[in-house]
GROMACS .gro file of C-alpha atoms in nm:
model
   72
    1ALA     CA    1  -0.800   0.686   0.549
    2GLU     CA    2  -0.790   1.006   0.719
    3ARG     CA    3  -0.697   0.870   1.063
    4CYS     CA    4  -0.452   0.590   0.977
    5GLU     CA    5  -0.099   0.591   1.029
    6LEU     CA    6  -0.003   0.345   0.731
    7PHE     CA    7  -0.193   0.293   0.406
    8LEU     CA    8  -0.122  -0.017   0.204
    9CYS     CA    9  -0.214   0.014  -0.155
   10ILE     CA   10  -0.245  -0.322  -0.270
   11GLY     CA   11  -0.274  -0.466  -0.628
   12THR     CA   12  -0.481  -0.151  -0.785
   13SER     CA   13  -0.400   0.033  -1.107
   14GLY     CA   14  -0.467   0.367  -0.892
   15VAL     CA   15  -0.710   0.517  -1.165
   16VAL     CA   16  -1.061   0.399  -1.052
   17ARG     CA   17  -1.217   0.667  -0.860
   18PRO     CA   18  -1.313   0.695  -0.544
   19ALA     CA   19  -1.095   0.408  -0.451
   20ALA     CA   20  -0.788   0.586  -0.602
   21ASP     CA   21  -0.832   0.892  -0.393
   22LEU     CA   22  -0.782   0.671  -0.054
   23PRO     CA   23  -0.396   0.658  -0.049
   24LEU     CA   24  -0.384   1.034  -0.123
   25ILE     CA   25  -0.623   1.112   0.161
   26ALA     CA   26  -0.436   0.892   0.386
   27ARG     CA   27  -0.094   1.056   0.284
   28SER     CA   28  -0.244   1.427   0.300
   29SER     CA   29  -0.348   1.316   0.658
   30GLY     CA   30  -0.007   1.233   0.768
   31ALA     CA   31  -0.012   0.860   0.684
   32TYR     CA   32   0.281   0.665   0.528
   33ALA     CA   33   0.152   0.514   0.214
   34VAL     CA   34   0.283   0.203   0.047
   35GLU     CA   35   0.193   0.065  -0.304
   36ILE     CA   36   0.235  -0.315  -0.344
   37ASN     CA   37   0.197  -0.421  -0.700
   38ILE     CA   38   0.353  -0.608  -0.981
   39ALA     CA   39   0.433  -0.297  -1.189
   40PRO     CA   40   0.442   0.078  -1.154
   41GLY     CA   41   0.102   0.242  -1.143
   42ALA     CA   42  -0.086   0.591  -1.150
   43LEU     CA   43  -0.007   0.662  -0.812
   44ASP     CA   44   0.385   0.602  -0.821
   45ASP     CA   45   0.489   0.951  -0.796
   46ARG     CA   46   0.254   1.047  -0.494
   47LEU     CA   47   0.328   0.755  -0.248
   48ASP     CA   48   0.619   0.681  -0.021
   49LEU     CA   49   0.726   0.345  -0.098
   50HIS     CA   50   0.691   0.111  -0.392
   51LEU     CA   51   0.718  -0.277  -0.367
   52TYR     CA   52   0.703  -0.441  -0.688
   53ALA     CA   53   0.615  -0.794  -0.646
   54PRO     CA   54   0.319  -1.016  -0.655
   55SER     CA   55   0.119  -0.950  -0.336
   56GLY     CA   56   0.047  -1.325  -0.270
   57GLN     CA   57   0.430  -1.368  -0.233
   58LEU     CA   58   0.497  -1.013  -0.074
   59LEU     CA   59   0.244  -0.995   0.208
   60PRO     CA   60   0.316  -1.307   0.385
   61ALA     CA   61   0.698  -1.229   0.402
   62LEU     CA   62   0.593  -0.845   0.532
   63MET     CA   63   0.344  -1.010   0.804
   64THR     CA   64   0.597  -1.257   0.902
   65ALA     CA   65   0.863  -0.981   0.949
   66ALA     CA   66   0.621  -0.763   1.153
   67PHE     CA   67   0.451  -1.011   1.387
   68GLY     CA   68   0.663  -1.324   1.367
   69ASP     CA   69   0.476  -1.644   1.438
   70ALA     CA   70   0.174  -1.464   1.533
   71ALA     CA   71   0.107  -1.378   1.150
   72ARG     CA   72   0.054  -1.741   1.085
   0.00000   0.00000   0.00000
């Protein structure tokens, strides 16, 4: 988490420690932190971007947008 540039926080409540600290560690180290979840969670006010949708639907679309056909 301390050395990443992008941290994806996917499908979590953001309350179970120590895992809930990982996106905060990443962000404090300069990473862009994104939450992907079906509803707002405990980390909402501390991350950079929130995408509210089922991860099983959103992740394939993000991968295709980022990597094109190589994502398949």
